[in-house]
XYZ file of C-alpha atoms in Angstrom:
544
model
C 82.461 128.144 109.988
C 83.639 128.191 106.322
C 81.119 127.965 103.362
C 82.034 124.373 102.366
C 81.486 123.072 105.853
C 78.164 124.985 106.201
C 76.910 123.473 102.927
C 77.957 119.943 104.114
C 76.201 120.289 107.324
C 73.160 121.679 105.673
C 73.123 118.680 103.200
C 73.436 116.188 106.097
C 70.521 118.007 107.895
C 68.482 117.981 104.781
C 68.916 114.265 104.131
C 68.188 113.397 107.717
C 65.001 115.481 107.774
C 63.977 113.807 104.680
C 64.594 110.336 105.894
C 62.932 111.070 109.190
C 59.881 112.221 107.423
C 59.676 109.201 105.337
C 60.224 106.883 108.354
C 57.300 108.441 110.268
C 56.476 105.823 112.995
C 58.873 103.225 111.623
C 59.913 102.411 115.293
C 56.579 100.661 115.562
C 56.643 99.018 112.122
C 56.458 95.181 111.939
C 57.207 92.920 109.178
C 54.580 92.517 106.435
C 54.522 95.860 104.824
C 55.143 95.916 101.034
C 57.706 98.747 101.418
C 59.391 97.701 104.724
C 61.754 94.660 105.137
C 62.593 93.890 109.005
C 65.637 91.885 109.419
C 66.556 90.436 112.892
C 70.157 89.778 113.664
C 71.905 88.882 116.958
C 74.495 91.720 117.442
C 74.486 95.422 117.451
C 77.430 97.194 116.206
C 79.776 99.410 118.103
C 79.718 101.896 115.046
C 77.835 102.338 111.745
C 81.192 103.550 110.300
C 82.725 100.272 108.933
C 86.129 101.729 109.262
C 85.708 101.310 113.088
C 83.725 98.139 112.958
C 84.985 94.573 112.855
C 84.537 91.365 110.666
C 80.935 90.468 109.411
C 79.598 93.567 111.013
C 81.852 96.001 109.078
C 81.025 94.285 105.812
C 77.378 94.289 106.447
C 77.104 98.015 107.136
C 79.524 98.732 104.399
C 77.388 96.990 101.768
C 74.230 98.557 103.053
C 75.359 102.081 103.162
C 78.631 102.528 101.186
C 80.402 101.586 97.923
C 83.449 99.692 97.257
C 85.792 99.518 94.273
C 85.174 95.645 93.958
C 82.992 92.991 95.831
C 82.304 89.346 95.256
C 78.962 88.060 93.677
C 77.124 84.974 94.722
C 79.027 82.671 92.207
C 82.476 83.488 93.988
C 83.685 85.838 91.271
C 85.333 89.204 91.983
C 83.236 91.737 90.271
C 83.136 95.537 89.953
C 81.282 98.033 92.076
C 82.200 101.608 91.244
C 85.327 100.428 89.636
C 84.767 99.995 85.732
C 87.063 96.738 85.651
C 89.222 94.597 87.905
C 92.941 95.540 87.573
C 95.079 92.782 86.361
C 98.415 92.281 84.544
C 96.595 91.404 81.266
C 94.524 94.650 81.120
C 97.411 96.846 82.532
C 95.771 97.737 85.890
C 98.699 95.898 87.530
C 102.250 97.055 86.367
C 104.595 94.442 85.294
C 106.717 94.980 88.349
C 103.392 94.602 90.604
C 104.169 97.965 92.324
C 101.309 100.085 90.629
C 97.658 99.293 90.643
C 95.323 101.564 88.582
C 91.622 101.703 89.006
C 89.244 103.596 86.742
C 85.808 104.716 88.269
C 82.324 105.242 86.976
C 81.339 108.748 86.690
C 78.288 110.231 88.124
C 78.225 108.451 91.337
C 77.032 110.531 94.363
C 76.835 110.353 98.048
C 73.474 110.352 99.712
C 73.692 114.049 100.431
C 74.360 114.748 96.585
C 77.920 115.483 96.587
C 80.027 113.654 93.902
C 82.168 110.561 94.714
C 85.363 110.778 93.031
C 88.882 109.167 93.044
C 89.867 111.851 95.781
C 87.519 110.111 98.135
C 89.245 106.891 97.468
C 92.649 108.507 98.142
C 91.249 110.119 101.378
C 89.766 106.905 102.564
C 92.990 104.873 102.134
C 94.958 107.674 103.944
C 92.408 107.623 106.719
C 92.879 103.905 107.438
C 96.470 104.504 107.549
C 96.190 107.501 109.784
C 97.541 106.306 113.209
C 95.068 108.604 114.997
C 92.250 106.536 113.699
C 91.247 103.580 115.792
C 90.738 101.076 112.941
C 90.760 97.356 113.629
C 93.425 96.538 110.994
C 95.496 98.357 108.389
C 96.147 95.185 106.675
C 96.632 95.727 102.984
C 96.434 99.458 103.402
C 99.746 99.555 104.943
C 101.164 98.145 101.629
C 100.178 101.288 99.951
C 103.115 103.686 99.800
C 101.002 106.495 98.067
C 97.598 107.013 96.512
C 96.785 109.686 94.040
C 93.938 110.651 91.752
C 95.122 112.178 88.443
C 91.540 112.965 87.579
C 88.032 112.368 89.273
C 87.639 108.947 87.779
C 91.317 107.535 87.999
C 92.777 106.059 91.213
C 96.499 105.052 91.110
C 98.121 103.194 94.117
C 101.950 102.861 94.306
C 102.829 99.862 96.501
C 105.746 99.495 98.886
C 106.155 96.019 97.501
C 104.116 93.613 95.258
C 101.003 92.631 97.302
C 98.658 89.988 95.624
C 95.808 90.278 97.950
C 95.334 94.146 97.606
C 92.556 93.937 95.105
C 90.395 91.986 97.499
C 91.335 94.065 100.448
C 91.805 97.726 99.711
C 88.350 99.551 99.563
C 86.847 96.063 99.009
C 84.544 94.154 101.448
C 87.402 92.475 103.298
C 88.843 95.836 104.097
C 86.731 99.083 104.314
C 84.454 101.032 101.850
C 84.817 104.612 100.330
C 84.367 107.133 102.840
C 83.106 110.843 102.074
C 86.243 113.214 102.160
C 84.072 116.328 102.259
C 82.355 115.247 105.544
C 85.206 113.899 107.444
C 88.613 115.503 106.489
C 88.018 118.304 108.802
C 88.588 116.140 111.668
C 91.953 115.175 113.247
C 90.436 111.734 113.746
C 87.150 109.888 112.999
C 86.939 107.996 116.320
C 84.032 109.946 118.027
C 82.489 112.028 115.388
C 78.677 112.145 114.937
C 79.048 110.578 111.545
C 79.679 107.208 113.157
C 76.072 107.112 114.243
C 74.513 108.758 111.238
C 76.833 108.080 108.410
C 76.359 109.289 104.837
C 77.608 106.885 102.268
C 76.939 106.190 98.440
C 75.292 102.771 99.027
C 71.821 101.732 98.494
C 70.641 102.831 101.711
C 70.861 105.597 104.234
C 70.444 105.751 108.055
C 67.339 107.605 109.339
C 67.776 106.641 112.830
C 69.723 104.320 115.304
C 67.566 103.459 118.361
C 70.424 101.943 120.445
C 69.740 98.629 121.896
C 66.801 98.014 119.577
C 67.270 98.749 115.962
C 68.609 100.677 112.978
C 66.120 102.242 110.474
C 67.304 102.739 107.016
C 65.687 104.493 103.993
C 66.388 103.935 100.287
C 68.996 106.214 98.936
C 67.563 108.312 96.114
C 71.085 109.251 95.044
C 72.116 105.461 94.603
C 73.952 105.451 91.238
C 72.383 101.920 90.249
C 68.903 103.378 90.994
C 66.689 103.738 93.942
C 66.116 100.351 95.755
C 62.615 98.995 95.331
C 62.236 98.328 99.061
C 61.715 101.829 100.697
C 62.802 100.832 104.094
C 64.919 98.253 105.843
C 64.813 97.776 109.644
C 67.731 95.976 111.243
C 66.462 94.629 114.684
C 68.983 93.557 117.218
C 67.711 90.207 118.966
C 70.405 88.562 121.007
C 68.415 85.456 121.693
C 67.790 83.068 118.808
C 64.479 81.703 120.049
C 63.087 85.315 120.166
C 64.277 85.692 116.578
C 62.593 82.585 115.554
C 59.355 83.654 117.257
C 59.531 86.983 115.406
C 59.704 84.977 112.168
C 56.810 82.854 113.192
C 54.675 85.982 113.990
C 55.772 87.806 110.839
C 57.107 90.698 113.158
C 60.389 89.984 111.175
C 60.753 89.212 107.540
C 64.439 87.745 107.806
C 67.034 86.618 110.108
C 70.608 87.575 109.118
C 73.680 85.252 109.820
C 71.916 83.036 112.494
C 74.771 82.041 114.788
C 73.149 78.950 116.393
C 73.409 76.380 113.888
C 71.438 73.973 115.889
C 68.442 75.972 115.069
C 68.886 75.257 111.191
C 66.348 72.422 111.120
C 63.794 74.688 112.852
C 64.324 77.412 110.380
C 63.980 75.098 107.540
C 60.521 74.053 109.052
C 59.052 77.726 109.155
C 56.111 78.217 106.640
C 56.634 81.007 104.106
C 60.632 81.446 104.465
C 63.473 80.511 102.579
C 66.647 79.221 104.307
C 70.211 79.333 102.755
C 73.315 77.893 103.911
C 76.526 79.289 102.142
C 80.038 78.201 102.920
C 82.190 81.231 103.881
C 85.876 82.127 104.079
C 85.604 81.832 107.748
C 86.108 79.290 110.471
C 84.978 78.251 114.046
C 88.115 77.930 116.219
C 89.522 77.722 119.701
C 91.939 80.645 120.089
C 94.883 79.929 122.261
C 96.647 83.089 123.958
C 100.242 82.195 122.979
C 101.501 84.826 125.373
C 99.744 83.577 128.532
C 101.929 81.293 130.739
C 99.437 78.516 130.670
C 99.107 78.322 126.954
C 102.500 79.759 125.899
C 103.969 76.062 125.206
C 102.788 74.701 121.884
C 102.685 71.208 123.446
C 100.110 72.300 125.809
C 98.099 73.766 122.990
C 98.286 70.562 121.071
C 97.279 68.579 124.167
C 94.359 70.711 124.788
C 93.170 70.374 121.179
C 93.784 66.558 121.036
C 91.824 66.046 124.339
C 88.743 67.295 122.515
C 86.674 64.925 120.199
C 86.080 67.756 117.619
C 84.158 65.655 115.330
C 81.646 64.420 117.765
C 81.230 67.902 119.493
C 80.508 69.519 116.043
C 78.090 66.938 114.981
C 76.144 66.970 118.259
C 76.173 70.751 118.669
C 75.023 71.578 114.929
C 72.793 68.541 114.213
C 74.657 68.059 110.844
C 74.529 71.763 109.733
C 78.342 71.832 110.013
C 81.222 69.438 109.725
C 84.546 69.298 111.372
C 86.277 67.686 108.350
C 88.623 69.938 106.151
C 87.973 73.023 108.228
C 91.224 74.402 106.947
C 89.555 75.168 103.655
C 87.594 78.049 105.349
C 90.941 79.602 106.390
C 93.173 78.856 103.500
C 90.765 78.674 100.471
C 92.185 77.401 97.326
C 95.675 76.927 98.817
C 94.457 74.647 101.623
C 96.650 71.550 101.944
C 95.179 68.820 104.068
C 98.525 66.999 104.174
C 100.203 70.128 105.849
C 97.305 71.159 107.769
C 95.254 67.846 108.787
C 92.199 67.756 111.108
C 93.188 67.489 114.693
C 92.785 63.976 115.985
C 91.013 62.959 119.112
C 93.894 61.393 121.070
C 93.338 61.772 124.903
C 96.392 59.415 125.514
C 98.610 61.714 123.377
C 97.281 64.702 125.193
C 98.223 63.267 128.530
C 101.798 62.352 127.147
C 102.272 65.999 125.914
C 101.141 67.465 129.186
C 103.463 65.186 131.093
C 106.489 66.192 128.807
C 105.747 69.790 129.305
C 105.965 69.437 133.200
C 102.216 69.386 133.976
C 101.908 66.336 136.333
C 98.675 64.861 137.434
C 97.897 65.393 141.249
C 95.672 63.554 143.799
C 92.715 66.121 143.014
C 92.630 64.877 139.441
C 94.156 68.264 138.141
C 97.648 68.636 136.752
C 100.031 70.961 138.570
C 103.449 72.641 137.789
C 105.681 74.756 140.107
C 102.869 74.864 142.574
C 100.292 76.008 140.123
C 97.244 74.190 138.917
C 96.621 73.733 135.092
C 93.550 75.944 134.958
C 92.289 77.637 131.775
C 89.746 80.470 131.385
C 87.715 79.605 128.387
C 85.659 82.597 127.166
C 82.525 82.342 124.738
C 79.569 84.310 123.626
C 76.383 84.324 125.702
C 73.077 83.601 124.463
C 74.516 81.398 121.601
C 73.352 78.037 122.593
C 75.929 76.263 120.112
C 78.674 78.019 121.781
C 77.828 77.248 125.292
C 77.221 73.544 124.327
C 80.742 73.354 122.875
C 81.981 75.262 126.033
C 80.360 72.672 128.215
C 81.728 69.661 126.087
C 85.163 71.114 125.960
C 85.294 71.505 129.794
C 84.298 67.846 130.183
C 87.013 66.639 127.604
C 89.807 68.808 129.313
C 88.894 67.542 132.781
C 89.370 63.931 131.621
C 93.162 64.834 130.856
C 93.563 66.902 134.075
C 92.979 70.405 132.980
C 90.409 72.684 134.817
C 88.464 74.806 132.490
C 86.540 77.967 133.704
C 83.909 79.006 131.427
C 83.118 82.791 131.201
C 80.549 84.164 129.059
C 80.101 87.674 127.427
C 77.443 89.179 125.181
C 78.329 89.495 121.607
C 78.941 93.169 121.575
C 81.290 92.903 124.611
C 82.964 89.872 123.209
C 84.017 91.328 119.987
C 84.764 94.946 121.202
C 88.199 96.337 120.324
C 91.028 96.163 122.811
C 90.785 99.865 123.349
C 87.157 99.200 124.662
C 88.000 96.474 126.778
C 87.092 93.662 124.737
C 88.145 90.352 126.389
C 89.356 88.576 122.978
C 91.302 91.580 121.518
C 92.441 92.314 124.848
C 93.999 89.027 125.571
C 92.054 88.316 128.625
C 91.771 84.581 128.205
C 93.767 81.409 127.799
C 91.165 79.882 125.316
C 88.540 81.620 123.499
C 85.740 80.181 121.310
C 85.678 82.357 118.276
C 84.321 82.080 114.825
C 86.065 84.576 112.450
C 86.504 85.483 108.779
C 89.977 85.406 107.333
C 89.087 87.126 104.266
C 88.825 86.590 100.540
C 92.405 85.528 99.981
C 94.536 82.714 101.554
C 96.854 84.954 102.964
C 96.676 84.892 106.909
C 98.874 87.711 107.640
C 96.060 89.563 109.556
C 95.650 86.394 111.790
C 99.169 85.345 112.405
C 101.728 88.089 111.675
C 103.749 89.517 114.756
C 102.807 93.195 113.515
C 99.063 92.369 113.760
C 98.698 91.708 117.382
C 96.051 93.825 118.742
C 95.331 96.591 118.979
C 97.139 96.665 115.513
C 95.101 93.921 113.845
C 93.170 90.665 114.290
C 96.013 88.350 115.621
C 93.739 87.184 118.582
C 96.051 84.501 119.439
C 98.991 86.885 119.674
C 101.272 84.514 117.724
C 104.455 85.500 116.657
C 107.029 83.454 114.808
C 109.854 84.807 112.655
C 109.696 81.895 110.159
C 105.773 82.346 109.806
C 106.462 86.051 109.044
C 108.951 85.178 106.291
C 106.418 82.886 104.604
C 103.681 85.380 105.105
C 105.691 88.058 103.430
C 106.709 86.013 100.453
C 103.101 84.717 99.930
C 101.911 88.221 99.274
C 104.726 89.203 97.045
C 104.000 87.051 94.186
C 100.998 87.239 91.785
C 101.857 83.643 90.647
C 98.971 81.309 92.209
C 101.247 78.074 92.119
C 104.086 79.604 93.924
C 101.688 81.233 96.427
C 100.307 77.786 97.102
C 103.665 75.993 97.764
C 104.514 78.861 100.209
C 101.092 78.447 102.127
C 101.657 74.629 102.362
C 104.795 75.335 104.274
C 102.959 78.028 106.379
C 100.168 75.577 107.161
C 102.645 72.844 108.341
C 104.220 75.347 110.681
C 101.029 76.502 112.020
C 99.933 73.059 112.715
C 103.057 72.360 114.684
C 102.720 75.540 116.837
C 99.001 75.561 116.909
C 98.125 79.084 117.849
C 94.299 78.140 116.989
C 92.514 74.850 116.772
C 89.980 74.753 114.029
C 86.636 73.279 114.685
C 84.684 73.858 111.375
C 84.324 76.019 108.241
C 81.647 78.521 108.671
C 78.507 78.717 106.807
C 76.305 81.752 106.746
C 72.738 80.785 107.495
C 70.307 83.332 106.260
C 66.504 83.317 106.450
C 64.098 85.545 104.447
C 60.386 85.711 103.487
C 59.682 84.087 100.315
C 58.132 87.545 99.364
C 61.756 88.751 99.071
C 63.072 88.454 95.496
C 66.687 88.807 94.211
C 68.367 88.024 97.376
C 71.423 85.500 97.425
C 74.640 85.276 99.393
C 78.151 85.797 98.430
C 81.513 85.747 99.861
C 80.773 89.406 100.649
C 77.730 88.422 102.617
C 73.782 88.423 102.249
C 73.755 92.212 101.410
C 76.083 92.221 98.354
C 73.169 93.096 95.992
C 70.659 94.516 98.465
C 69.980 97.445 96.144
C 68.267 95.057 93.489
C 66.024 93.422 96.194
C 62.264 93.611 95.907
C 59.183 92.506 97.868
C 56.075 91.155 96.433
C 52.619 91.769 98.418
C 51.433 89.427 100.802
């Protein structure tokens, strides 16, 4: 063992020992302590290394444990984290040809084991995401980087393969992945199965002291955090799959918060709890029915449109979520400022039109009330999350609407950890084991939808869950990211939206809102596009 490695391992051991000493009997801790905040949430991560996680979970643990170059605040503004300013054409951070991006970092930032965070860690992190040995969910944005270098400890220079407008909101930003510690990870040929993933060491406001699998993760305030040690000594993230159980924990004050409640039907109940503050924040995310465009049943765009038009989406959303969500203008959650409702309108409820499309595509109604073609019945597997009442309600309603036009729908439920698992671990969504999937997802902080619809991003290479691949869409997607001119980008995305509506790889149901519930004793918490934990280091608790 070389001296550098020995020092690194010793640092981790010391850090963990200190954290465990501070934690004491935290496993038995309940809400109500002035120095401990217990937060319930529905899902348990596959990994505490955000580079190996997915969507909201990756961002959550990134914000708790690590640092980024930039992030979004609660007013929708892109703000700095460890970078000193946002690169732009005006300040010279973006070169005139759009091919060079330069960041300047604050000095004096350290990882939780005391080692300095430098631009070399940024370089290594970008290279790690692009390393084909590492099982990251997506290399979107990172694969636009031709080279990353650090002329000195506080300067990061990225040379791009082509101009890429979304890069600043993706690379080493919450939409992408955080800055990882080079000194702890560079020795490994890959980071897929290293101990770091269960006990990571970052530079964020908190550090992991223990992960009780199936139960909770215990975090301690990071004394090395560059903005100052957080006032709340310990956070406990409890995994509570059942929403009613989580609400009970709030009522008994065994939990002080409920992060990103997934069953919007519980929103009125949460609002009625005494001593809690409930927020509902629009997100750059949508609830959608994903069609598997490579499955024989749903490969025909006419069939996909028929399946969508058979559903009274407006009524289903209103009934399921009791006014907490609306179906109208759902495209805004996907395309943000580039959303064009004329190109990407809401899907109408048109069962007559659905029947005509199914007839045209060769699916004829049989005496059994189900459509048939070439000796095969029109049966669709519809997968969804278990223990999420809203999803189950939508699934039951969709099955009834589809039956009315001659389609048999088979519902199959998975717990949330299984449901969102990568294809390499047998996840049904990313593994393509469905015809229809009810899937809420984040697109990100830019209207570019390359990660959702580009041919190159079909799992296991990205988040293109519908497995949609269209040459014209790829041309528009590439053009959209190569210009920094917002008006030109909006025109390109309008054309893309029209194409996506015609081909319909996904049917949007609503724009997602993140619902968070926290004790009124908690001060300083607000929710941004980057999530509820964007400023967690500044939170504080008042005594009961």
